[in-house]
mmCIF file of C-alpha atoms in Angstrom:
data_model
loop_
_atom_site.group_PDB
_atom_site.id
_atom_site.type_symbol
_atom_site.label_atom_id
_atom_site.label_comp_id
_atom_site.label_asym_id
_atom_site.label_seq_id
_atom_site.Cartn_x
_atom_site.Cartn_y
_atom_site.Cartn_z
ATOM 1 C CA UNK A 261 -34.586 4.203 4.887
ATOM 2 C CA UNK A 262 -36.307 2.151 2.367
ATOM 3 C CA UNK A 263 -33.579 -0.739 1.694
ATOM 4 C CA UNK A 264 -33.120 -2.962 4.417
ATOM 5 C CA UNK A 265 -29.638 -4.023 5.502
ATOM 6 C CA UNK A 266 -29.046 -6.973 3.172
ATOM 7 C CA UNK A 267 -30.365 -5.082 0.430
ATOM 8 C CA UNK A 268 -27.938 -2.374 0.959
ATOM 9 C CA UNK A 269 -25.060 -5.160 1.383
ATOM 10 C CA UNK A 270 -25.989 -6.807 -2.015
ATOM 11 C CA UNK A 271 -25.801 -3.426 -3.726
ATOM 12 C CA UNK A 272 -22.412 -2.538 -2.284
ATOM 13 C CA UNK A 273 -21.214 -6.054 -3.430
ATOM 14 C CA UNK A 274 -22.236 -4.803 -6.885
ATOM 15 C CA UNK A 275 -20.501 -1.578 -6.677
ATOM 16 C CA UNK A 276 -17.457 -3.331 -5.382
ATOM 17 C CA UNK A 277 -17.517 -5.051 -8.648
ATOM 18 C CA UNK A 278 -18.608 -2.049 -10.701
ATOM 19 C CA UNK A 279 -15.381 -0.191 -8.827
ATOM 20 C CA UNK A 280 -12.700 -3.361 -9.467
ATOM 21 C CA UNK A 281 -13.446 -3.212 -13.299
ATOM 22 C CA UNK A 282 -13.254 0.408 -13.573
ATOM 23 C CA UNK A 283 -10.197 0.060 -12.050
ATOM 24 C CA UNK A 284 -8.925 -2.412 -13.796
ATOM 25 C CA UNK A 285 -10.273 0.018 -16.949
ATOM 26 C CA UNK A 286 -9.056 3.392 -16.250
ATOM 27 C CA UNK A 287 -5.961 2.576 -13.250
ATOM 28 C CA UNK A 288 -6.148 3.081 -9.693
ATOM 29 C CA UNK A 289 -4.569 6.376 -8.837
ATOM 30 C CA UNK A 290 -3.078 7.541 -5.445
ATOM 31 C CA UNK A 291 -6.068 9.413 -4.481
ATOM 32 C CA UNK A 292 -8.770 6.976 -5.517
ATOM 33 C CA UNK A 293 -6.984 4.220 -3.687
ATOM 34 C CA UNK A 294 -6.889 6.244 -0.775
ATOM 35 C CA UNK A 295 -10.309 6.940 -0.828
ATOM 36 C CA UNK A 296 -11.255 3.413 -1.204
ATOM 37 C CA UNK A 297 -8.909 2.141 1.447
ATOM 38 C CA UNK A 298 -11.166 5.047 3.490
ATOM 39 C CA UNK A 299 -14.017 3.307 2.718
ATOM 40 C CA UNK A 300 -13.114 -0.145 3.623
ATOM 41 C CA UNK A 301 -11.761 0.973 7.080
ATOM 42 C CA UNK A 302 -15.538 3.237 7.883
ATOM 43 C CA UNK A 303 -16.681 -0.635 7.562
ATOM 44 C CA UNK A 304 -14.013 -2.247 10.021
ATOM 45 C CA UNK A 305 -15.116 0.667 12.540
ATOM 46 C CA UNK A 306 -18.801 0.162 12.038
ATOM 47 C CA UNK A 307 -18.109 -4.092 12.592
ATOM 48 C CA UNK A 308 -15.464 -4.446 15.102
ATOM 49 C CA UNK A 309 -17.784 -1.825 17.192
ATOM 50 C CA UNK A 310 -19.770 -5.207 18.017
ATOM 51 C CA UNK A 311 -16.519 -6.267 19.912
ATOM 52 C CA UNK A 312 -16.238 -10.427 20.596
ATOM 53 C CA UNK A 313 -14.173 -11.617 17.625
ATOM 54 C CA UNK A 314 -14.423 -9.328 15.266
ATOM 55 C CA UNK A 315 -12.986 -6.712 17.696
ATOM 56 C CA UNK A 316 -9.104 -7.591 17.280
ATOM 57 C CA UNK A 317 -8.813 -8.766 13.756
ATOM 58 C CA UNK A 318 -10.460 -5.464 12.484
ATOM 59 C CA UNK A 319 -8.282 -3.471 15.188
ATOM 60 C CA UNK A 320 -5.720 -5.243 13.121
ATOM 61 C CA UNK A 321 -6.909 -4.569 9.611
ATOM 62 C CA UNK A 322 -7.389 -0.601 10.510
ATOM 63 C CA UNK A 323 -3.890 -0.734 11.339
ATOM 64 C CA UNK A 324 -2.423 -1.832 8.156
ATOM 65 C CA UNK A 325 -5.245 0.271 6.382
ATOM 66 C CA UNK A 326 -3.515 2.774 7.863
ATOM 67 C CA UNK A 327 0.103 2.047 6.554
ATOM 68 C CA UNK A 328 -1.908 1.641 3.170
ATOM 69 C CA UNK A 329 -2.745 5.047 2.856
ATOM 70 C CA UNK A 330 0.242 6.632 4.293
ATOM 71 C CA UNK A 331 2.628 4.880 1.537
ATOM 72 C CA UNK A 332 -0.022 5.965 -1.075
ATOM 73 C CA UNK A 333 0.138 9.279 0.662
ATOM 74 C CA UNK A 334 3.995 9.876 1.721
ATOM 75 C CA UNK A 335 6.917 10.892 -1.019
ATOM 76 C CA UNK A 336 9.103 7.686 -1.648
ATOM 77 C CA UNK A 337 12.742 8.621 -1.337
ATOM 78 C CA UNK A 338 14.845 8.788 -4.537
ATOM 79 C CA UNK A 339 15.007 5.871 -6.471
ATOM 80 C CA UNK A 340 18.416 3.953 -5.938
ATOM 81 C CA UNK A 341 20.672 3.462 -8.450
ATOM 82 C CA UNK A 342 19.970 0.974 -11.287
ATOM 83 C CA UNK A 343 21.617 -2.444 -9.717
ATOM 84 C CA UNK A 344 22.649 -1.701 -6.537
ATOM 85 C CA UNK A 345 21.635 -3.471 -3.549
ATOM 86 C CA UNK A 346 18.969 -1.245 -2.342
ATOM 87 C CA UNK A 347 17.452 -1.115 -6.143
ATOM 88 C CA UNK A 348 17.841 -5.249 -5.619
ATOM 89 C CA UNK A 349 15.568 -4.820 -2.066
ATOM 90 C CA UNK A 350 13.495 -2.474 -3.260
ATOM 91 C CA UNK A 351 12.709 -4.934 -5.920
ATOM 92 C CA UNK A 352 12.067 -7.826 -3.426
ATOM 93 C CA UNK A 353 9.685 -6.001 -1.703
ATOM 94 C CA UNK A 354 7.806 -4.774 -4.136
ATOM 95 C CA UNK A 355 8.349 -0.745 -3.339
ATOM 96 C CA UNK A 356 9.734 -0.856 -7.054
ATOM 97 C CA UNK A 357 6.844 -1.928 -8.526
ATOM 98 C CA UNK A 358 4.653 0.290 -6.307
ATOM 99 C CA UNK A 359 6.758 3.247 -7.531
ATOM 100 C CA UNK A 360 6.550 2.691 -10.897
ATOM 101 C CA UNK A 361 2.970 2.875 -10.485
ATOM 102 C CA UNK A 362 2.362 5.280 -8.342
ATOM 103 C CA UNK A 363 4.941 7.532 -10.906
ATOM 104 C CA UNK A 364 3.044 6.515 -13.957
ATOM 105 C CA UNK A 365 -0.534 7.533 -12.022
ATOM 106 C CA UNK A 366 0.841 10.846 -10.915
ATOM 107 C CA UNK A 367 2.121 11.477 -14.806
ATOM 108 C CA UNK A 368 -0.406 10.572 -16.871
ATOM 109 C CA UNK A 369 -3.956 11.892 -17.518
ATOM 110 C CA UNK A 370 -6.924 9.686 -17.483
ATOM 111 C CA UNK A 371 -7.649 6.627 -19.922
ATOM 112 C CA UNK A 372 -10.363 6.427 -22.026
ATOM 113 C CA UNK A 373 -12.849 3.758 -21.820
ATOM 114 C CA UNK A 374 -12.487 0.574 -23.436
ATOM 115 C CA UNK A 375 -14.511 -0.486 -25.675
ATOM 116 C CA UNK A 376 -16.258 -4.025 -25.487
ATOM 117 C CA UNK A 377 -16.860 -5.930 -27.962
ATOM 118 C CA UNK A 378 -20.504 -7.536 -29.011
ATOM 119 C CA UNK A 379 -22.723 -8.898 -31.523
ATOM 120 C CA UNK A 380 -23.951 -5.534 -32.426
ATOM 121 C CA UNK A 381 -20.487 -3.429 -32.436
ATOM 122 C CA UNK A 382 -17.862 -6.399 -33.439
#
């Protein structure tokens, strides 16, 4: 391999970027978040394999990884009704919002770009 290790870390800094704005562009959908959230934990395996410190916090961050992708994954019971106190919890702890989201990804085809504005194309 050509790139060395820092090298390789700068570029997937970049991406990172490149993949926040694009989501941020086009919406995150179930399956790309899952993929992503795939992603992060190959690197918690690959660091917390040093052990010392890094060992427990990354055991840590695998497991709510984890949890990540099996909400993103797993059907959401019905929605409660409008008002009640479970549709009050739900909206405490966010699981309304994350349905709502996760509904609108699953229904909806993708966005088109955006386009940016610039000296040449105002």
């Amino acid at each position: 391999m050509d790139a060395s290790l820092t090298d390789l870390v700068n570029s997937l800094g970049d991406t990172v970027v490149d993949l926040l704005e694009a989501g941020e562009a086009e919406g995150w959908s179930p399956s790309t978040a899952d993929d992503a959230l795939s992603f992060v934990d190959v690197l918690c395996v690959a660091l917390a394999a040093h052990g010392g410190p890094l060992e427990t916090p990354l055991t840590q961050v695998r497991a709510h990884i984890a949890a990540a992708q099996r909400g993103v994954r797993r059907d959401l019971p019905p929605a409660p009704r409008r008002g009640s106190a479970a549709a009050r919890e739900e909206e405490q702890d966010g699981t309304a919002r994350f349905r709502a989201w996760r509904d609108a990804q699953a229904h909806q085809g993708p966005t088109p770009p955006r386009l940016r504005r610039n000296r040449l194309n105002p």
